[in-house]
Short mmCIF file of C-alpha atoms in Angstrom, two decimals:
data_model
loop_
_atom_site.label_atom_id
_atom_site.label_comp_id
_atom_site.label_asym_id
_atom_site.label_seq_id
_atom_site.Cartn_x
_atom_site.Cartn_y
_atom_site.Cartn_z
CA MET A 1 -0.18 0.06 0.36
CA SER A 2 1.78 3.43 -1.19
CA GLN A 3 2.04 5.90 1.53
CA SER A 4 0.18 8.92 -0.25
CA THR A 5 -3.04 6.12 -0.35
CA GLY A 6 -2.94 4.72 3.00
CA VAL A 7 -2.93 7.96 4.83
CA ALA A 8 -5.14 9.80 2.78
CA GLY A 9 -8.18 7.15 2.99
CA SER A 10 -8.49 7.34 7.03
CA ARG A 11 -7.49 10.62 7.93
CA ARG A 12 -10.20 13.05 9.10
CA LYS A 13 -10.00 16.65 8.72
CA TRP A 14 -12.55 19.18 10.26
CA HIS A 15 -13.28 22.72 9.31
CA THR A 16 -15.65 24.22 11.93
CA LYS A 17 -16.30 28.08 10.89
CA SER A 18 -17.00 30.40 13.64
CA ARG A 19 -17.89 33.98 14.87
CA THR A 20 -16.59 33.72 18.34
CA GLY A 21 -13.22 33.82 18.06
CA CYS A 22 -11.18 36.64 20.54
CA GLN A 23 -10.99 40.26 19.38
CA THR A 24 -7.61 39.35 18.14
CA CYS A 25 -7.78 37.51 15.77
CA ARG A 26 -10.73 38.76 13.98
CA SER A 27 -9.35 42.39 13.84
CA ARG A 28 -5.82 40.26 12.54
CA LYS A 29 -8.04 38.39 10.11
CA ILE A 30 -7.15 35.21 10.92
CA LYS A 31 -9.03 31.70 11.86
CA CYS A 32 -9.18 31.50 16.07
CA ASP A 33 -9.19 28.27 17.86
CA GLU A 34 -11.53 29.31 20.46
CA ARG A 35 -9.37 27.59 23.49
CA HIS A 36 -9.39 29.44 26.75
CA PRO A 37 -7.77 30.79 28.53
CA SER A 38 -5.83 31.84 25.80
CA CYS A 39 -6.39 31.17 21.96
CA LEU A 40 -3.23 29.19 20.29
CA ASN A 41 -2.50 31.78 17.78
CA CYS A 42 -2.10 34.86 20.67
CA ILE A 43 0.31 32.63 22.86
CA LYS A 44 2.54 31.88 19.66
CA LYS A 45 2.61 36.08 18.59
CA GLY A 46 2.64 37.10 22.37
CA LEU A 47 -0.29 38.86 22.02
CA HIS A 48 -2.94 39.53 24.72
CA CYS A 49 -5.75 37.42 24.45
CA ASP A 50 -9.08 38.89 25.48
CA PHE A 51 -10.51 35.27 26.31
CA ILE A 52 -8.50 35.39 29.48
CA GLN A 53 -10.92 38.35 30.58
CA THR A 54 -13.36 36.00 30.56
CA VAL A 55 -12.28 33.50 32.91
CA GLU A 56 -14.56 33.93 35.81
CA SER A 57 -12.65 34.22 39.39
CA PRO A 58 -14.58 35.43 42.90
CA ILE A 59 -12.95 38.76 43.38
CA SER A 60 -12.27 37.81 46.67
CA THR A 61 -9.74 35.41 46.21
CA VAL A 62 -7.96 37.54 43.87
CA PRO A 63 -4.63 38.53 45.62
CA HIS A 64 -2.72 41.93 45.01
CA PRO A 65 -0.75 41.56 41.58
CA GLU A 66 2.66 42.26 43.69
CA THR A 67 1.51 39.59 46.21
CA LEU A 68 0.53 36.74 43.62
CA LYS A 69 4.15 37.54 42.25
CA LEU A 70 6.30 36.80 45.01
CA GLU A 71 3.90 33.68 46.08
CA LEU A 72 4.40 32.49 42.59
CA LEU A 73 8.30 33.08 42.54
CA HIS A 74 8.35 31.55 46.17
CA HIS A 75 6.16 28.57 45.09
CA PHE A 76 8.78 28.10 42.08
CA THR A 77 12.40 28.11 44.36
CA ILE A 78 10.93 25.93 47.08
CA SER A 79 8.78 22.94 44.45
CA THR A 80 8.50 23.48 41.10
CA ALA A 81 12.45 23.78 40.39
CA ILE A 82 12.37 20.68 42.63
CA THR A 83 10.48 19.31 39.73
CA LEU A 84 12.34 19.86 36.72
CA SER A 85 14.93 17.83 37.04
CA PRO A 86 16.46 15.00 38.96
CA ASP A 87 20.34 16.11 39.37
CA PRO A 88 20.57 18.03 42.15
CA GLN A 89 22.88 20.18 40.93
CA ILE A 90 20.30 21.51 38.15
CA ARG A 91 17.76 21.22 40.84
CA ASP A 92 19.80 24.03 42.49
CA LEU A 93 20.43 25.89 38.99
CA TRP A 94 16.88 26.01 38.97
CA ARG A 95 16.19 26.88 42.37
CA VAL A 96 18.91 29.98 43.20
CA VAL A 97 21.04 30.92 39.46
CA ILE A 98 18.21 31.37 37.44
CA PRO A 99 15.83 33.19 39.49
CA GLN A 100 18.71 35.47 40.23
CA MET A 101 18.98 35.81 36.30
CA ALA A 102 15.27 36.46 36.38
CA PHE A 103 15.53 39.38 38.71
CA THR A 104 17.20 41.46 35.83
CA THR A 105 15.66 39.68 33.13
CA ASP A 106 12.06 40.47 33.23
CA TYR A 107 10.89 37.82 30.58
CA LEU A 108 12.62 35.23 32.53
CA LEU A 109 11.40 36.23 35.76
CA ASP A 110 7.63 36.11 33.56
CA GLY A 111 8.58 32.63 32.45
CA ILE A 112 9.29 31.50 35.90
CA LEU A 113 5.82 32.81 37.16
CA ALA A 114 3.95 31.63 34.86
CA LEU A 115 5.34 28.09 34.92
CA ALA A 116 4.51 28.32 38.72
CA ALA A 117 1.13 29.22 38.16
CA LEU A 118 0.45 26.19 36.11
CA HIS A 119 2.11 23.73 38.84
CA ILE A 120 -0.10 25.79 41.57
CA ALA A 121 -3.48 25.05 39.16
CA ARG A 122 -2.52 21.83 38.52
CA TYR A 123 -3.08 20.96 41.96
CA ASN A 124 -5.59 23.41 43.43
CA SER A 125 -8.67 23.37 41.55
CA SER A 126 -10.25 25.93 43.51
CA ARG A 127 -7.85 28.35 41.22
CA ARG A 128 -7.47 26.72 38.75
CA HIS A 129 -9.31 29.06 36.38
CA PHE A 130 -7.48 32.26 37.47
CA LEU A 131 -4.01 30.55 37.68
CA LEU A 132 -4.17 29.37 33.90
CA ALA A 133 -5.22 32.96 32.68
CA TYR A 134 -2.94 34.14 34.83
CA ALA A 135 -0.27 31.67 33.66
CA ILE A 136 -1.39 32.17 29.85
CA GLU A 137 -0.76 35.91 30.41
CA ARG A 138 2.35 35.86 31.78
CA GLN A 139 3.49 33.60 28.85
CA SER A 140 2.68 35.64 26.26
CA ALA A 141 4.58 39.07 27.87
CA SER A 142 8.05 36.55 28.48
CA LEU A 143 7.42 36.07 24.33
CA SER A 144 6.37 39.53 23.38
CA LYS A 145 9.93 40.37 25.09
CA ALA A 146 11.89 37.52 24.25
CA LEU A 147 11.33 36.54 20.71
CA PRO A 148 12.21 39.72 19.22
CA LEU A 149 16.01 39.32 20.59
CA ILE A 150 16.54 36.17 19.52
CA PRO A 151 17.56 37.32 15.50
CA GLY A 152 19.83 39.12 17.11
CA VAL A 153 21.52 36.82 20.47
CA THR A 154 24.48 38.38 21.66
CA PRO A 155 27.23 36.47 24.37
CA GLN A 156 25.12 38.96 26.93
CA THR A 157 21.90 37.89 25.72
CA CYS A 158 22.70 34.15 24.72
CA SER A 159 22.13 32.69 28.54
CA PRO A 160 19.13 34.45 29.51
CA LEU A 161 17.63 33.39 25.99
CA PHE A 162 18.56 29.36 26.26
CA VAL A 163 16.76 30.25 29.63
CA PHE A 164 13.46 31.38 28.35
CA GLY A 165 13.49 29.04 25.74
CA VAL A 166 13.71 25.70 28.02
CA LEU A 167 11.09 27.63 30.30
CA MET A 168 8.58 27.80 27.28
CA LEU A 169 9.29 24.02 26.79
CA TYR A 170 8.41 23.15 29.86
CA PHE A 171 5.42 25.38 29.85
CA SER A 172 4.35 23.82 26.65
CA LEU A 173 4.25 20.41 28.21
CA ALA A 174 3.07 21.71 31.23
CA ARG A 175 -0.25 23.45 30.26
CA PRO A 176 -3.44 21.51 30.04
CA ILE A 177 -3.33 19.43 26.86
CA GLN A 178 -6.03 19.78 24.58
CA GLU A 179 -7.79 17.75 21.67
CA ASP A 180 -5.49 20.45 19.11
CA ASP A 181 -2.85 20.34 21.23
CA MET A 182 -0.49 19.28 18.22
CA LEU A 183 0.71 21.39 15.09
CA VAL A 184 -0.92 19.47 12.26
CA LEU A 185 1.28 20.66 9.36
CA GLY A 186 0.31 19.24 5.60
CA ASN A 187 -0.93 16.39 6.66
CA GLY A 188 0.85 15.47 9.41
CA VAL A 189 0.75 16.00 12.99
CA ILE A 190 3.98 17.16 15.39
CA PRO A 191 4.01 17.99 18.96
CA GLU A 192 4.69 21.80 19.23
CA TRP A 193 7.40 21.17 22.34
CA LEU A 194 9.35 19.27 19.26
CA TYR A 195 10.22 21.93 17.46
CA LEU A 196 10.83 24.41 21.16
CA LEU A 197 13.06 22.02 21.75
CA ARG A 198 15.25 22.09 18.22
CA GLY A 199 14.66 25.68 18.51
CA ILE A 200 16.52 25.73 21.78
CA ASP A 201 19.04 23.53 19.99
CA THR A 202 20.07 26.41 17.29
CA LEU A 203 20.33 28.65 20.06
CA VAL A 204 22.71 26.95 21.96
CA MET A 205 25.00 26.67 18.64
CA ALA A 206 24.95 30.26 17.62
CA GLU A 207 26.65 31.52 20.03
CA ALA A 208 29.28 29.72 22.33
CA SER A 209 29.71 31.78 25.26
CA ILE A 210 26.90 29.63 26.57
CA PHE A 211 29.05 27.31 27.46
CA SER A 212 31.13 29.24 29.83
CA SER A 213 28.01 31.11 31.14
CA PRO A 214 26.35 30.79 34.50
CA VAL A 215 24.20 27.70 32.90
CA SER A 216 26.34 26.22 31.52
CA LEU A 217 25.93 23.40 34.20
CA ILE A 218 23.37 21.92 32.30
CA PHE A 219 25.63 20.88 29.37
CA LYS A 220 28.78 19.64 31.48
CA SER A 221 26.55 17.33 33.73
CA THR A 222 25.44 15.93 30.51
CA TRP A 223 28.83 15.37 28.87
CA GLY A 224 29.89 11.95 30.58
CA SER A 225 26.29 10.72 29.68
CA MET A 226 26.30 12.22 26.37
CA ASP A 227 29.70 10.56 25.71
CA TYR A 228 28.08 7.53 26.10
CA TRP A 229 25.38 7.81 24.21
CA LYS A 230 27.39 8.46 20.68
CA THR A 231 30.09 5.61 21.81
CA HIS A 232 28.21 2.89 23.21
CA THR A 233 26.61 -0.49 20.91
CA PRO A 234 22.94 -0.17 22.27
CA GLU A 235 20.71 -3.38 22.29
CA LYS A 236 18.84 -4.83 19.12
CA TYR A 237 15.63 -4.10 20.95
CA GLN A 238 13.09 -6.72 19.12
CA VAL A 239 10.46 -4.71 18.47
CA LEU A 240 12.48 -1.73 16.46
CA MET A 241 14.30 -4.42 15.03
CA GLU A 242 10.68 -5.56 13.79
CA LEU A 243 9.51 -1.64 13.20
CA GLU A 244 13.05 -1.22 10.74
CA GLU A 245 12.13 -4.90 9.23
CA ARG A 246 9.19 -3.51 8.12
CA LEU A 247 10.28 -0.51 6.95
CA CYS A 248 12.63 -2.01 4.96
CA ALA A 249 10.34 -4.26 3.38
CA GLU A 250 7.97 -0.80 2.42
CA ALA A 251 10.85 1.63 1.33
CA GLN A 252 12.57 -0.59 -1.33
CA THR A 253 12.54 2.01 -3.70
CA ASP A 254 12.96 5.30 -2.14
CA GLU A 255 16.47 5.00 -0.31
CA ALA A 256 16.73 8.17 0.96
CA ARG A 257 13.39 7.88 3.29
CA LEU A 258 14.51 4.55 4.34
CA LEU A 259 18.07 6.07 5.57
CA THR A 260 16.26 8.93 7.23
CA LEU A 261 13.87 6.51 8.91
CA GLN A 262 16.59 4.65 10.30
CA LYS A 263 18.64 7.26 11.81
CA ALA A 264 15.79 7.78 13.93
CA ILE A 265 15.40 4.16 14.78
CA GLU A 266 18.86 3.81 15.56
CA ALA A 267 18.52 6.95 18.08
CA LEU A 268 15.64 5.50 19.98
CA LYS A 269 17.71 2.32 20.93
CA ARG A 270 20.03 4.60 22.64
CA SER A 271 17.38 6.18 23.92
CA TYR A 272 15.94 2.93 24.55
CA SER A 273 19.21 2.22 26.78
CA PHE A 274 18.84 5.07 28.80
CA LEU A 275 15.62 4.17 29.69
CA TYR A 276 15.52 0.64 30.47
CA SER A 277 19.66 -0.02 31.54
CA GLN A 278 19.46 -1.58 35.35
CA HIS A 279 22.60 1.11 35.13
CA MET A 280 21.43 4.43 35.00
CA LYS A 281 20.29 6.87 36.84
CA ASP A 282 17.07 9.05 36.92
CA GLN A 283 18.73 12.09 35.17
CA ASP A 284 20.21 10.01 32.60
CA LYS A 285 16.85 8.15 31.27
CA LEU A 286 15.40 12.43 31.38
CA ARG A 287 18.68 12.95 29.13
CA GLY A 288 17.49 10.13 27.09
CA PHE A 289 14.04 11.19 26.39
CA PHE A 290 15.32 14.23 25.43
CA GLN A 291 18.36 13.63 23.20
CA TRP A 292 16.43 11.54 20.66
CA LEU A 293 14.91 14.83 19.83
CA PHE A 294 17.75 16.70 19.56
CA GLU A 295 19.08 13.80 17.39
CA ILE A 296 16.16 13.59 14.77
CA ASP A 297 17.23 15.90 11.60
CA ASP A 298 15.07 17.89 9.61
CA ALA A 299 14.53 15.25 6.46
CA TYR A 300 12.55 12.85 9.73
CA LEU A 301 10.52 15.83 10.47
CA GLU A 302 9.63 16.92 7.21
CA LEU A 303 8.16 13.09 6.85
CA LEU A 304 6.37 13.79 9.92
CA ARG A 305 4.96 16.97 8.54
CA ASN A 306 3.72 15.08 5.35
CA GLY A 307 1.89 12.16 8.00
CA ASP A 308 4.51 9.73 6.89
CA ASN A 309 3.36 6.17 7.97
CA GLY A 310 6.66 5.03 8.33
CA ALA A 311 7.49 8.48 10.51
CA LEU A 312 4.25 8.17 12.34
CA CYS A 313 5.49 4.83 13.59
CA VAL A 314 8.92 5.63 14.97
CA LEU A 315 7.02 8.21 16.82
CA ALA A 316 4.80 6.04 18.22
CA PHE A 317 7.45 3.90 20.00
CA TYR A 318 9.06 7.55 21.11
CA ALA A 319 6.04 7.87 22.92
CA VAL A 320 6.81 4.62 24.81
CA LEU A 321 9.51 6.66 26.28
CA VAL A 322 7.25 9.60 26.95
CA LYS A 323 4.98 7.23 29.04
CA ASN A 324 7.43 5.94 31.78
CA LEU A 325 8.54 9.48 31.86
CA GLU A 326 5.41 10.71 33.09
CA ARG A 327 5.86 10.98 37.15
CA TYR A 328 7.18 14.37 35.79
CA TRP A 329 4.07 16.63 36.35
CA TRP A 330 4.98 18.32 33.12
CA VAL A 331 4.65 15.29 30.91
CA ASP A 332 1.83 13.81 32.16
CA GLY A 333 -0.99 13.07 29.79
CA TRP A 334 1.24 13.50 26.84
CA ALA A 335 2.03 9.79 26.19
CA ILE A 336 -1.60 8.73 25.35
CA HIS A 337 -2.56 12.34 23.55
CA LEU A 338 0.55 11.37 21.16
CA ILE A 339 -0.59 7.79 20.52
CA ARG A 340 -3.89 8.97 20.06
CA GLY A 341 -3.53 11.41 17.70
CA ILE A 342 -0.76 8.80 15.29
CA TYR A 343 -3.34 6.43 15.66
CA MET A 344 -6.16 8.54 13.81
CA LEU A 345 -3.54 9.07 11.14
CA LEU A 346 -2.52 6.07 10.38
CA ASP A 347 -4.30 3.46 8.09
CA GLY A 348 -5.49 -0.20 9.20
CA GLU A 349 -2.35 -1.81 7.86
CA HIS A 350 0.24 0.17 10.30
CA ARG A 351 -1.78 0.48 13.37
CA LEU A 352 -0.80 -3.21 13.16
CA TRP A 353 2.64 -1.70 13.26
CA ILE A 354 2.48 0.19 16.35
CA ARG A 355 0.54 -2.75 18.64
CA TRP A 356 3.38 -2.93 20.94
CA ALA A 357 3.41 1.07 21.83
CA ILE A 358 -0.25 0.73 22.41
CA GLU A 359 -0.13 -1.98 24.81
CA GLU A 360 2.83 -0.44 26.63
CA ILE A 361 1.10 3.05 26.58
CA GLY A 362 -1.73 1.49 28.17
CA TRP A 363 -4.48 2.82 25.30
CA VAL A 364 -7.40 1.43 23.88
CA PRO A 365 -7.96 1.98 20.99
CA GLU A 366 -11.52 1.05 20.28
CA ALA A 367 -12.64 3.52 22.06
CA TYR A 368 -11.54 6.38 19.63
CA ALA A 369 -11.55 3.85 16.63
CA HIS A 370 -15.24 5.43 15.38
#
């Protein structure tokens, strides 16, 4: 079965016209997804979304703005920062050094407040709507201040912009997942945070001074693990070997596509080694999760954009990694969200290819087959 025929026959496309979008999108004459407490267009552009104003919160429960900032900064340093890494040194970096950087870099302070608000909202139902709206507002403010600085990155701005990118990555993962929380590009589907992480990588490569900055500990703490990543011979993993064999049989006439998919699978084997090895620490398992996203190339992303069945199958096996890291609150829920989106795009034959991944994640596709 050809790639184009297989995917086109099973995809669903929804096109809903609405006159109830936010005022910002209407004035820009673009389609609004009507997501609350802020639509995705406003989030991406760092614009204020008037949906935020519609979130109800009893006046008596709304603290003074400065009091709220102090509360959130305090929460970040004593709680949120500790959840961002299992490595004690990196935790201290988030708990002490980065808040100090934020005192002189307002877009970092906005990012910290946004992530702390998401963290509290996740566990405090009585303040959830208010804090989600506040988190979106702070994130939008952070984006509007930081994004114009990225094209002209300097040795002085590289470190704070790198931290900004990481904060936005955590925010993208941690915010409440909604049905359309994927970037639908062409005929494919890609999680937004995948692009954010690759953008961070580009920023790091653009300015070498970051390796002698206060945040260099993030990189230095990974060098040993990354040397092992590059040099060790990973286990074969029967399920990945079977997937590769199927891809080889399918892609006999498209060598470039096959090489791209094989490279993604080879990187996935290394990530699986980090996840399943008894000798790996928790921080190494987390690095395996992130490193695969750095290792895949643009050709693989292009296949995802085009809804390539093979590329989607590889992503499904990556979702198993995600599932095994859902003890981190900012990853929780993404594995099922990914596997469901992939399943809906695949044709019947390729859905059988990802049965192991579905079973490992614990999703029941019958509930969504119709």
